[in-house]
PDB file of C-alpha atoms in Angstrom:
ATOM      1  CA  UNK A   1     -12.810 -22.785  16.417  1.00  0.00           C
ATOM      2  CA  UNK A   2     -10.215 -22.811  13.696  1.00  0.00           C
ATOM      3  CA  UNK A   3      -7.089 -20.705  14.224  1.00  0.00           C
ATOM      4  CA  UNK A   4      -5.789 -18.270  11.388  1.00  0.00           C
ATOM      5  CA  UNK A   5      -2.359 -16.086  11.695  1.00  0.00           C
ATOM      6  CA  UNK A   6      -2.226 -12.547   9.934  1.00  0.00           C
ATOM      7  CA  UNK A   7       0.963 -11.561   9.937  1.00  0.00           C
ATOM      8  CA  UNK A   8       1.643  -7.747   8.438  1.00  0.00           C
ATOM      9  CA  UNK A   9       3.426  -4.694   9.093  1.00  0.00           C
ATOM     10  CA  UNK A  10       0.577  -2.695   8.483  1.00  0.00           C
ATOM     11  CA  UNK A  11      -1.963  -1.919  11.233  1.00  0.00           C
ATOM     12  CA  UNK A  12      -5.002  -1.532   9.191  1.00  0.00           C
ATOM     13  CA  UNK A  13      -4.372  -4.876   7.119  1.00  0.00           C
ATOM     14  CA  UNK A  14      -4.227  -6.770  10.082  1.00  0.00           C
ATOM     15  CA  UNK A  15      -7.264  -4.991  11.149  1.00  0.00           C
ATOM     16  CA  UNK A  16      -8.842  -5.804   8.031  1.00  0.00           C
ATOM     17  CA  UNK A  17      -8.005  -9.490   7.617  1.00  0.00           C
ATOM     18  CA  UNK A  18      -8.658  -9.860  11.508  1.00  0.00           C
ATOM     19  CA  UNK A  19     -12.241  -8.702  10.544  1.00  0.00           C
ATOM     20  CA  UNK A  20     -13.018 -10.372   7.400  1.00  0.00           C
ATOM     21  CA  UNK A  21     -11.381 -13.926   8.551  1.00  0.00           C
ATOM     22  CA  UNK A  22     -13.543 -13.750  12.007  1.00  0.00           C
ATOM     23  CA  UNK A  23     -16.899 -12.607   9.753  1.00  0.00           C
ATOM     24  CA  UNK A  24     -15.864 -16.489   8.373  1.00  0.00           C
ATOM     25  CA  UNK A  25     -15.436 -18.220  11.670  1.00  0.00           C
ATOM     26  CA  UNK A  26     -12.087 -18.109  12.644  1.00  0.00           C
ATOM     27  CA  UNK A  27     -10.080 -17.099  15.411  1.00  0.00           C
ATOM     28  CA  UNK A  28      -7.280 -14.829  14.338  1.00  0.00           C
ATOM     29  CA  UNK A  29      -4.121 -14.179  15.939  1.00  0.00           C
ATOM     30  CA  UNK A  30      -2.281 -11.166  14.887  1.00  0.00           C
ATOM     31  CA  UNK A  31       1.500 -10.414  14.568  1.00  0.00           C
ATOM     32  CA  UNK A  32       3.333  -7.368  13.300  1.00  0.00           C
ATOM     33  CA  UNK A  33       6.463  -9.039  11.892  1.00  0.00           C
ATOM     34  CA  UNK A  34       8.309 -12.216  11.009  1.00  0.00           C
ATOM     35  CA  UNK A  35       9.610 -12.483  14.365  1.00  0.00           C
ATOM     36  CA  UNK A  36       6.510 -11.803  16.302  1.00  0.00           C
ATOM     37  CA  UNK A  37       4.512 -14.295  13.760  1.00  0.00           C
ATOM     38  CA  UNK A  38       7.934 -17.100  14.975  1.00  0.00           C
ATOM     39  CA  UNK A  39       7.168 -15.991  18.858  1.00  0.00           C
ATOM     40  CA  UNK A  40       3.187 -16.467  18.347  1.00  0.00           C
ATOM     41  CA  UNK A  41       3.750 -19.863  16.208  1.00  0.00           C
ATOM     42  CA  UNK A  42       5.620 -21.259  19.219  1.00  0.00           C
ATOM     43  CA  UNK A  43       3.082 -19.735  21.979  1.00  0.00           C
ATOM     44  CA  UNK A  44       0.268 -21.496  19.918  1.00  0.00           C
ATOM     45  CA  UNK A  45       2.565 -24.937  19.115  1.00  0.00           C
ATOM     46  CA  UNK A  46       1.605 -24.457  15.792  1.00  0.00           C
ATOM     47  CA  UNK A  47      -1.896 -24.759  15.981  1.00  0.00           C
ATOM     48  CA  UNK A  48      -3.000 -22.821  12.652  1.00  0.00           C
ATOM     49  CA  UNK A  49      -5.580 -23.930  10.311  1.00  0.00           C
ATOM     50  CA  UNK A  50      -4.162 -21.191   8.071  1.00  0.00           C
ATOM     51  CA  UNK A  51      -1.740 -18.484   8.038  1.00  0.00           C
ATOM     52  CA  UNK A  52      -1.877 -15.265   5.975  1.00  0.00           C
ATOM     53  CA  UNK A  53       1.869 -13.403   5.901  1.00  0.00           C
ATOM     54  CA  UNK A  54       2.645  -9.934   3.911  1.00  0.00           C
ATOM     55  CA  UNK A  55       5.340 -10.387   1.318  1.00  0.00           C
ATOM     56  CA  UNK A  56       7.053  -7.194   2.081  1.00  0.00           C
ATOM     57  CA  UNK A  57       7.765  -6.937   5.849  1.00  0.00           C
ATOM     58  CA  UNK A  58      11.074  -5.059   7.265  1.00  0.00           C
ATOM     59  CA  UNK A  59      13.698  -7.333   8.772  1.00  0.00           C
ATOM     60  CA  UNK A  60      12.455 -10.200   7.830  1.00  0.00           C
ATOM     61  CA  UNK A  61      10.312 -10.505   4.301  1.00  0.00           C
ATOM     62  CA  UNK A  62       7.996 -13.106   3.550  1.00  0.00           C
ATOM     63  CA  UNK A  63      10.211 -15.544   1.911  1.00  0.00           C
ATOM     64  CA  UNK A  64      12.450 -15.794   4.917  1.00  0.00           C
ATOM     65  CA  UNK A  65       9.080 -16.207   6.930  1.00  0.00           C
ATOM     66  CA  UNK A  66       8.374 -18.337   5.056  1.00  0.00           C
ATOM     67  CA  UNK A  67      11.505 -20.404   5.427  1.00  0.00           C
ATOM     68  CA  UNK A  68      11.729 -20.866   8.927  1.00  0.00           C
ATOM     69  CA  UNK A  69       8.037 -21.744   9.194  1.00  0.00           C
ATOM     70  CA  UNK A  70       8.249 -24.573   7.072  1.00  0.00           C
ATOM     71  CA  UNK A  71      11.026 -25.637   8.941  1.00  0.00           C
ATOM     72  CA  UNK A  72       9.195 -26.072  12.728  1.00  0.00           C
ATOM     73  CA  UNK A  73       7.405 -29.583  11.735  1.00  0.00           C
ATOM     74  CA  UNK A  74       3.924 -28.717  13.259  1.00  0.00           C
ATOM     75  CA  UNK A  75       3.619 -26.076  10.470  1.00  0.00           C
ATOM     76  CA  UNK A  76       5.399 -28.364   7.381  1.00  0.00           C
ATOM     77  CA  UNK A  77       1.352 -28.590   6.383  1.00  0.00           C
ATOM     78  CA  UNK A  78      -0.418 -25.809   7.092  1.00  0.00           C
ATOM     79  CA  UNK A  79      -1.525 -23.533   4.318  1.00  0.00           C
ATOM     80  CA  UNK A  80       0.088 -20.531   3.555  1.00  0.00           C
ATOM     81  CA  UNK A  81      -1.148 -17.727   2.176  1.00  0.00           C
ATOM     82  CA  UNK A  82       1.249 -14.384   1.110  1.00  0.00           C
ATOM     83  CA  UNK A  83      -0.515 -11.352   0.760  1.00  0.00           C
ATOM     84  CA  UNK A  84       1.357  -8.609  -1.896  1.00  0.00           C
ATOM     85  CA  UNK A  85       0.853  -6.001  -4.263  1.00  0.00           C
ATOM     86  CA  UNK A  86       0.420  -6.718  -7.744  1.00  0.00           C
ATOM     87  CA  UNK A  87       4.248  -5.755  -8.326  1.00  0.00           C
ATOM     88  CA  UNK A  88       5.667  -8.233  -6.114  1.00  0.00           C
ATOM     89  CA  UNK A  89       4.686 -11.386  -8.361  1.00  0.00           C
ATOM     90  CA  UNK A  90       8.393 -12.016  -9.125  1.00  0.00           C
ATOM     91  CA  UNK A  91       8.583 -12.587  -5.607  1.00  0.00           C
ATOM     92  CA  UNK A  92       5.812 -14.329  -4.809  1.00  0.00           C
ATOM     93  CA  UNK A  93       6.566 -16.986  -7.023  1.00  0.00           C
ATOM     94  CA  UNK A  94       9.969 -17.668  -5.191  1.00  0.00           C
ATOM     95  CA  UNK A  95       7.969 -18.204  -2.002  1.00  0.00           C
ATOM     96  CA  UNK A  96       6.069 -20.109  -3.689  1.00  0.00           C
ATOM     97  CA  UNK A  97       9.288 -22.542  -4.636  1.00  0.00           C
ATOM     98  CA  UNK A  98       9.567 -22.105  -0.911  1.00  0.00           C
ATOM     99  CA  UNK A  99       6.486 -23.602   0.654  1.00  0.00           C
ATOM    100  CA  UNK A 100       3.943 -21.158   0.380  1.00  0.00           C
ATOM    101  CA  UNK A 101       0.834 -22.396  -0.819  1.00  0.00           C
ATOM    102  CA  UNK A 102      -1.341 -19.392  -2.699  1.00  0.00           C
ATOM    103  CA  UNK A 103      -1.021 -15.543  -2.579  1.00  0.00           C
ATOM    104  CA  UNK A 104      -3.441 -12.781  -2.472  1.00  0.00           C
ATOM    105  CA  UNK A 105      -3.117  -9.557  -4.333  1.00  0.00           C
ATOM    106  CA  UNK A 106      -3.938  -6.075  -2.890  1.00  0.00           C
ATOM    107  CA  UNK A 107      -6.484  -4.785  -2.965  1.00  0.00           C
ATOM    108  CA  UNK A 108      -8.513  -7.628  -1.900  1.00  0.00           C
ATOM    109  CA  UNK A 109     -12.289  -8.044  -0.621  1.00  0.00           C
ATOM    110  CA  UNK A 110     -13.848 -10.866   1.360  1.00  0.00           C
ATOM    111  CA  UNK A 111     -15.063 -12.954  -1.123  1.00  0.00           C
ATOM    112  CA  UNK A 112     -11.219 -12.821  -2.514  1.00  0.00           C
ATOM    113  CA  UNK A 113     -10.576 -13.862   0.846  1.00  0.00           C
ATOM    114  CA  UNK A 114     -13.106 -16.509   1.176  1.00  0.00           C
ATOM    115  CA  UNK A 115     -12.202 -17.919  -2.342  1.00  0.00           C
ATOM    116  CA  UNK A 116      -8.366 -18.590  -1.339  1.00  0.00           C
ATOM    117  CA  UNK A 117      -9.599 -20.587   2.093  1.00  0.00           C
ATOM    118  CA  UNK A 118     -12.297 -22.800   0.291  1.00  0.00           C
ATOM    119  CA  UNK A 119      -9.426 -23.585  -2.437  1.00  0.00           C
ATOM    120  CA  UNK A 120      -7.070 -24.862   0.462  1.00  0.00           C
ATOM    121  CA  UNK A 121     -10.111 -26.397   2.420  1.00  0.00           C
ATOM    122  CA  UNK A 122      -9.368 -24.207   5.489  1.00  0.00           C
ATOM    123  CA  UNK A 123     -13.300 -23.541   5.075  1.00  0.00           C
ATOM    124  CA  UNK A 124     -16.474 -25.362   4.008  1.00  0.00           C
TER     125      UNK A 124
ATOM    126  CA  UNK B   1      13.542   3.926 -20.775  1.00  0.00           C
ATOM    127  CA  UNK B   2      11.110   7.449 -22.049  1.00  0.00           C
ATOM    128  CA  UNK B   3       8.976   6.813 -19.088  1.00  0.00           C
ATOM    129  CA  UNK B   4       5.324   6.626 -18.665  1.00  0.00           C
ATOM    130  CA  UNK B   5       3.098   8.877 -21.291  1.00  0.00           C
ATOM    131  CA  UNK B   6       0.972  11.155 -19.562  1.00  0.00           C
ATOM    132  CA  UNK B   7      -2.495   9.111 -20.601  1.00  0.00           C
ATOM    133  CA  UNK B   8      -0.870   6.034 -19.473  1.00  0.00           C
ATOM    134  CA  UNK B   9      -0.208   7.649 -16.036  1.00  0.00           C
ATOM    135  CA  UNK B  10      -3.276   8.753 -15.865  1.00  0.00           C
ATOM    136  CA  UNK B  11      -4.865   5.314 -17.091  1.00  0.00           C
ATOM    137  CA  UNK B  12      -3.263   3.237 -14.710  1.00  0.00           C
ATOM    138  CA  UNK B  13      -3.650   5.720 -11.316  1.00  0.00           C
ATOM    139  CA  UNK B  14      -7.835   5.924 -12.434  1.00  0.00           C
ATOM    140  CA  UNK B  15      -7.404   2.359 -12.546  1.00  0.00           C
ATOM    141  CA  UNK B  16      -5.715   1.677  -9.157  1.00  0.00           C
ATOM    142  CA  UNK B  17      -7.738   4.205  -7.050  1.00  0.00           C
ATOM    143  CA  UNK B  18     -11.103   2.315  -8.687  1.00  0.00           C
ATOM    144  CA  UNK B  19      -9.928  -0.760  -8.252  1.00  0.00           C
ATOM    145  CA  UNK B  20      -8.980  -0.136  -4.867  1.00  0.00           C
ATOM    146  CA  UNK B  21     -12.406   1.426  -4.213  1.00  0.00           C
ATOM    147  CA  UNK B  22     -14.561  -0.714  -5.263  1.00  0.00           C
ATOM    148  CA  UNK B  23     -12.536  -3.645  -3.582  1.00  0.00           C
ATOM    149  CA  UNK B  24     -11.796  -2.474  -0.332  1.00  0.00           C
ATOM    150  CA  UNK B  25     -13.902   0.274   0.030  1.00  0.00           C
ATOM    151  CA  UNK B  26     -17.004  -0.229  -1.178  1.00  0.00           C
ATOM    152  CA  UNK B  27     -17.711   3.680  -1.790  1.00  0.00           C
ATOM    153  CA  UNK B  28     -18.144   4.967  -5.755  1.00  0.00           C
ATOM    154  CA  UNK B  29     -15.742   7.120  -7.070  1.00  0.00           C
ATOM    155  CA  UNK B  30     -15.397   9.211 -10.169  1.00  0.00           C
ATOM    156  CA  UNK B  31     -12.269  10.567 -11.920  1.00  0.00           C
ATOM    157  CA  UNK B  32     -11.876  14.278 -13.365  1.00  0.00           C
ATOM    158  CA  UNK B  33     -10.010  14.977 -16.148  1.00  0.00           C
ATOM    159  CA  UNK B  34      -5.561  14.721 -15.845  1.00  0.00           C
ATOM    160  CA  UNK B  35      -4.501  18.232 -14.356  1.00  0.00           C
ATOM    161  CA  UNK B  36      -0.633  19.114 -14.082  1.00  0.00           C
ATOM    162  CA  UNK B  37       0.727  21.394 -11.846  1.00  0.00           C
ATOM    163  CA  UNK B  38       3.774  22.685 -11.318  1.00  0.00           C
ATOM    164  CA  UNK B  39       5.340  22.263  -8.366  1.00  0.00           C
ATOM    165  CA  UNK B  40       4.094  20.256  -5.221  1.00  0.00           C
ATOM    166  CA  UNK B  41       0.818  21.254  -4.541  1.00  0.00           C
ATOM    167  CA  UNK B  42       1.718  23.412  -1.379  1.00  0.00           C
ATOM    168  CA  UNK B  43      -1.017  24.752   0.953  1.00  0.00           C
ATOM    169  CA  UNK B  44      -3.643  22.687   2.217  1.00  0.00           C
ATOM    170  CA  UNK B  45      -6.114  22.277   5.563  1.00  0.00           C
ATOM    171  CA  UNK B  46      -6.322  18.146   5.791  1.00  0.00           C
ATOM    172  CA  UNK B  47      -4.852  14.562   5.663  1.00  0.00           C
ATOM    173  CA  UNK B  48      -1.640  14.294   2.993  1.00  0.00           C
ATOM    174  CA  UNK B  49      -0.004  10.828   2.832  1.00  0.00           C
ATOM    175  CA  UNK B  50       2.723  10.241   0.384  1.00  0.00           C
ATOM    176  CA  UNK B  51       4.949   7.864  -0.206  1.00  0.00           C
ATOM    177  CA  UNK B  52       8.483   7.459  -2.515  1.00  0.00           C
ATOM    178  CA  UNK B  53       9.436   5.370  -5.235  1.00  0.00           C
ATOM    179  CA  UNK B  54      13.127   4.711  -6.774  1.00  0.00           C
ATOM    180  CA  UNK B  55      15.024   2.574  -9.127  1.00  0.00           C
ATOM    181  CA  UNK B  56      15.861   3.777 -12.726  1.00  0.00           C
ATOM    182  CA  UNK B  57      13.208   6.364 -11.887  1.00  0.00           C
ATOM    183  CA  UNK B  58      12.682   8.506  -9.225  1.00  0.00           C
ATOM    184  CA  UNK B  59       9.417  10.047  -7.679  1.00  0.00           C
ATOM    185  CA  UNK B  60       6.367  10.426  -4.958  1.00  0.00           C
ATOM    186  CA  UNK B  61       3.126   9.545  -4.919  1.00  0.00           C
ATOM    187  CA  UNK B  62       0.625  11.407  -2.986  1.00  0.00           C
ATOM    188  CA  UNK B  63      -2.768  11.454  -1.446  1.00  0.00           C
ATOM    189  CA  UNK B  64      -4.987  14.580  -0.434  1.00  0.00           C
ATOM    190  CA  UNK B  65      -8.323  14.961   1.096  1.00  0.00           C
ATOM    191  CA  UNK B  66     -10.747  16.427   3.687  1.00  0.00           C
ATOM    192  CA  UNK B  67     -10.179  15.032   7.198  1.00  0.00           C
ATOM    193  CA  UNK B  68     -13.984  14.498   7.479  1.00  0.00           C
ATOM    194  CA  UNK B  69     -13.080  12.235   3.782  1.00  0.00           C
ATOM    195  CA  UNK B  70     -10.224  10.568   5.185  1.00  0.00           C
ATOM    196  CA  UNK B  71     -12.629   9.843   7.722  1.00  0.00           C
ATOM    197  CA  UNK B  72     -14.768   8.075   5.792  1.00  0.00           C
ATOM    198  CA  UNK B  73     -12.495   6.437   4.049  1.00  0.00           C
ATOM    199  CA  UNK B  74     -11.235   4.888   7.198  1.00  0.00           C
ATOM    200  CA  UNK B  75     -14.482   4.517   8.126  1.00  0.00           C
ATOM    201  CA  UNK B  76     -15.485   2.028   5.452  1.00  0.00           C
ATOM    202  CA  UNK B  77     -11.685   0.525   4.881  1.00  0.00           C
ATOM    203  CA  UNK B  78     -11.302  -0.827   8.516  1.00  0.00           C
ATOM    204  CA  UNK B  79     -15.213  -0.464   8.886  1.00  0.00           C
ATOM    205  CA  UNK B  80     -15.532   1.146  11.941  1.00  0.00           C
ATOM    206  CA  UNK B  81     -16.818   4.518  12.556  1.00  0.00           C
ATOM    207  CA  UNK B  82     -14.154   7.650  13.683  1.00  0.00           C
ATOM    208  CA  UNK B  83     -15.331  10.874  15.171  1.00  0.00           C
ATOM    209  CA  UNK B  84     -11.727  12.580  14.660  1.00  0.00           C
ATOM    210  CA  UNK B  85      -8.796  11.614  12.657  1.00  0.00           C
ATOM    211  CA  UNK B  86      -6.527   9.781  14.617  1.00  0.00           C
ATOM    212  CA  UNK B  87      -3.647   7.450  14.244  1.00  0.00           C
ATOM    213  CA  UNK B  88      -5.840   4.728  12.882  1.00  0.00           C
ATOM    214  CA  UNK B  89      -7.191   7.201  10.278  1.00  0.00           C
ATOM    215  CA  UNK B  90      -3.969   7.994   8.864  1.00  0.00           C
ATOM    216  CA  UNK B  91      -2.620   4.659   9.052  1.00  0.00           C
ATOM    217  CA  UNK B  92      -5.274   3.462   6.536  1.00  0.00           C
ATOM    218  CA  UNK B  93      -4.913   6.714   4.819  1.00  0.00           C
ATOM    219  CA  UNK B  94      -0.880   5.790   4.479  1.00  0.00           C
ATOM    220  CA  UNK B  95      -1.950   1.634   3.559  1.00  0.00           C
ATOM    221  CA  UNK B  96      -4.651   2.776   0.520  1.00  0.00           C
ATOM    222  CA  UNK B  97      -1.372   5.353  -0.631  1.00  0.00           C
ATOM    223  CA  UNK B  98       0.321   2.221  -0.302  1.00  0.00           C
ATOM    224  CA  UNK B  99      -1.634   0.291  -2.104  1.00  0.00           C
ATOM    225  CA  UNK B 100      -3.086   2.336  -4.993  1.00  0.00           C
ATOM    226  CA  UNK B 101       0.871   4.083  -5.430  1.00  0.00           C
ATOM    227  CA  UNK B 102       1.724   0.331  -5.328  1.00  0.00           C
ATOM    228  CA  UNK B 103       0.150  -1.244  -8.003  1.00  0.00           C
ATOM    229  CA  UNK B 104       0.393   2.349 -10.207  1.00  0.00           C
ATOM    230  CA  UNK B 105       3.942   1.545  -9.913  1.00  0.00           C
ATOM    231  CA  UNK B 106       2.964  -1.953 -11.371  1.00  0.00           C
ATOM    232  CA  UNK B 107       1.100  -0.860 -14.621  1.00  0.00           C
ATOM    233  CA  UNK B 108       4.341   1.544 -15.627  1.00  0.00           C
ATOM    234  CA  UNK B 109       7.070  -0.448 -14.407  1.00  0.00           C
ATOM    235  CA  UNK B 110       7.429  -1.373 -17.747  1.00  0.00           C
ATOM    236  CA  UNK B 111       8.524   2.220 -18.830  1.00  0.00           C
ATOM    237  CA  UNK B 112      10.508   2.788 -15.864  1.00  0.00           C
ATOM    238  CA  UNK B 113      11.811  -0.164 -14.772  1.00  0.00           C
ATOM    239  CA  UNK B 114      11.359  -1.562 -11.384  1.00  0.00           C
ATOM    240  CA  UNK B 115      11.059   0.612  -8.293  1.00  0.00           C
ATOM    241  CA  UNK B 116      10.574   0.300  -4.443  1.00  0.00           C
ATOM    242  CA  UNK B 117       8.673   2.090  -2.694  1.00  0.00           C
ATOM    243  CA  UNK B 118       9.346   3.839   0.741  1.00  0.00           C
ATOM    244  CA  UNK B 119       7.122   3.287   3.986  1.00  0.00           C
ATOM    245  CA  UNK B 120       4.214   5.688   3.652  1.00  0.00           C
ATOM    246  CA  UNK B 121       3.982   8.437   5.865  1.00  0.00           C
ATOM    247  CA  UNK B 122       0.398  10.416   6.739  1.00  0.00           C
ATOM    248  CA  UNK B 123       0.068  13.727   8.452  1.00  0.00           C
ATOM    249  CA  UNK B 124      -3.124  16.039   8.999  1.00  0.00           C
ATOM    250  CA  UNK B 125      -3.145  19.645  10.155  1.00  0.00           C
ATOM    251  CA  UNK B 126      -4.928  23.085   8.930  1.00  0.00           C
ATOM    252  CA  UNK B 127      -3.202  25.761   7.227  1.00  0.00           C
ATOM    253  CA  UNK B 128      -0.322  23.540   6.391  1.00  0.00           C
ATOM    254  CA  UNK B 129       2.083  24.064   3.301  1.00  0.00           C
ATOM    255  CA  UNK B 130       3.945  21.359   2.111  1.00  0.00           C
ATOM    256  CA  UNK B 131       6.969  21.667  -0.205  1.00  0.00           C
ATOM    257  CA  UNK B 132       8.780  19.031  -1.889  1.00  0.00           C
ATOM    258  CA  UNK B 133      12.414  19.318  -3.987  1.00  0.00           C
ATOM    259  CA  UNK B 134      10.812  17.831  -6.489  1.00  0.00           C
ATOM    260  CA  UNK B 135      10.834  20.538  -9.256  1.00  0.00           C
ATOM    261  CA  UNK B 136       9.009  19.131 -11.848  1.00  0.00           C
ATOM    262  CA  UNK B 137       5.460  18.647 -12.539  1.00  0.00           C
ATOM    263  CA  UNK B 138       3.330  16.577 -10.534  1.00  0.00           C
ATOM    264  CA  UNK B 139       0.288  14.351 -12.311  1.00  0.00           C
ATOM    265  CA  UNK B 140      -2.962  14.847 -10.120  1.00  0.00           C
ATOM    266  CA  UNK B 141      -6.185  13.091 -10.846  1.00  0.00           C
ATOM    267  CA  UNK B 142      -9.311  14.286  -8.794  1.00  0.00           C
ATOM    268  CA  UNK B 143     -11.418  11.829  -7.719  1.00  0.00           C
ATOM    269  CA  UNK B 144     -15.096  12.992  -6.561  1.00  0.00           C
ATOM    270  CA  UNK B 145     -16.132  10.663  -3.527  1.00  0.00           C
ATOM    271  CA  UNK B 146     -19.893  11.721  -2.802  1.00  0.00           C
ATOM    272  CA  UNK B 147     -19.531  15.153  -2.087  1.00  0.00           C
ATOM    273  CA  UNK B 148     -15.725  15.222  -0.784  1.00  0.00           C
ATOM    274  CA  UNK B 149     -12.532  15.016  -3.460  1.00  0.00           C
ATOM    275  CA  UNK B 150      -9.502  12.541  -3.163  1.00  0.00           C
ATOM    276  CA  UNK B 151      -6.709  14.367  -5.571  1.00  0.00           C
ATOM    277  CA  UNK B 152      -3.936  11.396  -6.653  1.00  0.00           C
ATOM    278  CA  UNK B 153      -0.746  13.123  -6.995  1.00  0.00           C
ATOM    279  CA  UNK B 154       2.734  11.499  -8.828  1.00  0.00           C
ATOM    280  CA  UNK B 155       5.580  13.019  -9.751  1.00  0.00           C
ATOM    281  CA  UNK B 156       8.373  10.713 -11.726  1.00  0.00           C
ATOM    282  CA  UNK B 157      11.463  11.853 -13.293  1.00  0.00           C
ATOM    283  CA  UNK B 158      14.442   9.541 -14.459  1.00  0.00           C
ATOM    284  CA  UNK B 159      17.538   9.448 -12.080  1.00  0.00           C
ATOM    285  CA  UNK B 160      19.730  10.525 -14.014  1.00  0.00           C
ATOM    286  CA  UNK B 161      17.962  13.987 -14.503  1.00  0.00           C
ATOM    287  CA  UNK B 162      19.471  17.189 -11.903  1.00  0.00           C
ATOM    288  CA  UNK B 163      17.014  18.232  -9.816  1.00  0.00           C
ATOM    289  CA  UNK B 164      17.316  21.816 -10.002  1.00  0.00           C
ATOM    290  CA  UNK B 165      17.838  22.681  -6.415  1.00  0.00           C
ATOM    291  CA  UNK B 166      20.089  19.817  -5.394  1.00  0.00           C
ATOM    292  CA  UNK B 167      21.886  20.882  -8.673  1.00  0.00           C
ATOM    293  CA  UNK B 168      22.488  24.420  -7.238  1.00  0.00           C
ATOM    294  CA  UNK B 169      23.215  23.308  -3.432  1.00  0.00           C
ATOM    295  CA  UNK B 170      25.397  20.690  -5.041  1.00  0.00           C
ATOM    296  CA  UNK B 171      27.245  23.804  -6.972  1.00  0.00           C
ATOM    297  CA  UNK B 172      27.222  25.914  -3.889  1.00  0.00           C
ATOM    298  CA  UNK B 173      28.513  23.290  -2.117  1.00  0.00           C
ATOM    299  CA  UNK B 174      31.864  22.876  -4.577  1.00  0.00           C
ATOM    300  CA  UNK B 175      32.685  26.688  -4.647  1.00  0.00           C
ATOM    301  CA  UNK B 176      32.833  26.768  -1.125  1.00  0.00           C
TER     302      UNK B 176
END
């Protein structure tokens, strides 16, 4: 089974996205923060079809997470998706520039979801 | 920067809470008519989650309702069913302030200028009365969700303006 990362401050959006990305077959590991989400990239050796980060995360935000994912070699190709609110475009765009590969606005549904992963062939 | 006009306030947080809704939620709502009220809106039995904005403008945005409708809220936002409102409750009751205060903040940005917004914070209780420094009128929209009511409360005023009762702590504080 595929492997997705959710990475978000927010309890209930990683509930969420754990949910809907499972209801389309993949296994999804969670992490709270930047530095979790660096901790679980190493414990899985960068094994992610996919991974899904929040833009705005304390300590470290999603262009720094950005950053230092691209720079671990076994994730310089996997797709990455930032997840933000409509207000954060300015933002997104920079991580973007920085390696991230599409974004998802809140609020989001499934099929928003599903949409993203079929556009960056993580599913059929 | 004037600031938002009241219909555009009230355009853009009917548009949010929908949007979010219908999105994430999957449950129908339908906005009342703009009500202002002076002051915070104080005494309440339920779930309040609120959460603050500054930049150029300063303010809070605010969401009341019914435990058993932050319930169900919960209950179709992280679809899963809750019996009492716990911490799960009010976290997704503090994400969907989050997110509809979020992108209001996006439609009148353009009148205010750009703002952050704080973490959100959630509490429930019965015969609780809330009070905010906030002086000035608050903008509440009253959504009907089946047979429970959201209320969407703002209040924005420019930096730059006194509050009132900083102003006279802030005197109080010089004569003595």
């Amino acid at each position: 089974m595929s492997k997705a990362m959710v990475v978000d401050d927010s309890r209930t959006i990683r509930i969420i996205l754990t949910k809907m990305l499972s209801e389309l077959g993949l296994e999804v590991c969670p992490a709270g923060d930047g530095k979790e989400a660096l901790e679980v990239a190493e414990r899985e050796k960068g094994a992610f079809s996919v991974i899904m980060a929040d833009w705005n995360m304390p300590e470290m935000n999603g262009l720094e997470l950005v950053k230092r994912l691209r720079s671990d070699p076994r994730l310089a190709s996997v797709p990455i998706v930032m997840i933000t609110t409509e207000t954060e475009t300015r933002q997104v765009m920079a991580a973007l520039e920085a390696g991230a590969n599409e974004y998802v606005m809140k609020p989001f549904s499934r099929d928003i979801i599903a949409d993203k992963l079929r556009l960056l062939g993580v599913i059929a | 920067m004037d600031g938002p006009k009241r219909e555009e306030l009230y355009e853009a947080v009917c548009r949010a809470t929908e949007q979010v809704f219908a999105t994430m939620l999957n449950l129908e709502i339908e906005a009342g008519p703009l009500v202002f009220e002076h002051g915070f809106p104080g005494h309440f039995d339920g779930v309040m989650s609120f959460v603050g904005m500054a930049g150029a403008w300063l303010g809070t945005g605010s969401l009341f309702c019914s435990a058993a409708c932050a319930r169900r809220i919960a209950s179709s936002f992280l679809m899963m069913e809750f019996s009492t409102v716990d911490a799960e409750v009010l976290d997704a009751m503090g994400e969907l302030t989050n997110i509809i205060i979020g992108n209001v903040k996006g439609a009148i940005e353009q009148s205010v200028g750009p703002m952050a917004l704080s973490t959100p914070t959630s509490i429930v209780g019965r015969d609780l009365t809330a009070h905010s420094l906030g002086r000035y009128k608050w903008t509440v929209v009253s959504f009907q969700c089946g047979d429970e009511r959201l209320d969407v409360m703002m209040h924005l005023v420019p930096r730059s303006q006194p509050d009132p009762e900083m102003e006279l702590r802030r005197k109080a504080l010089a004569r003595s």
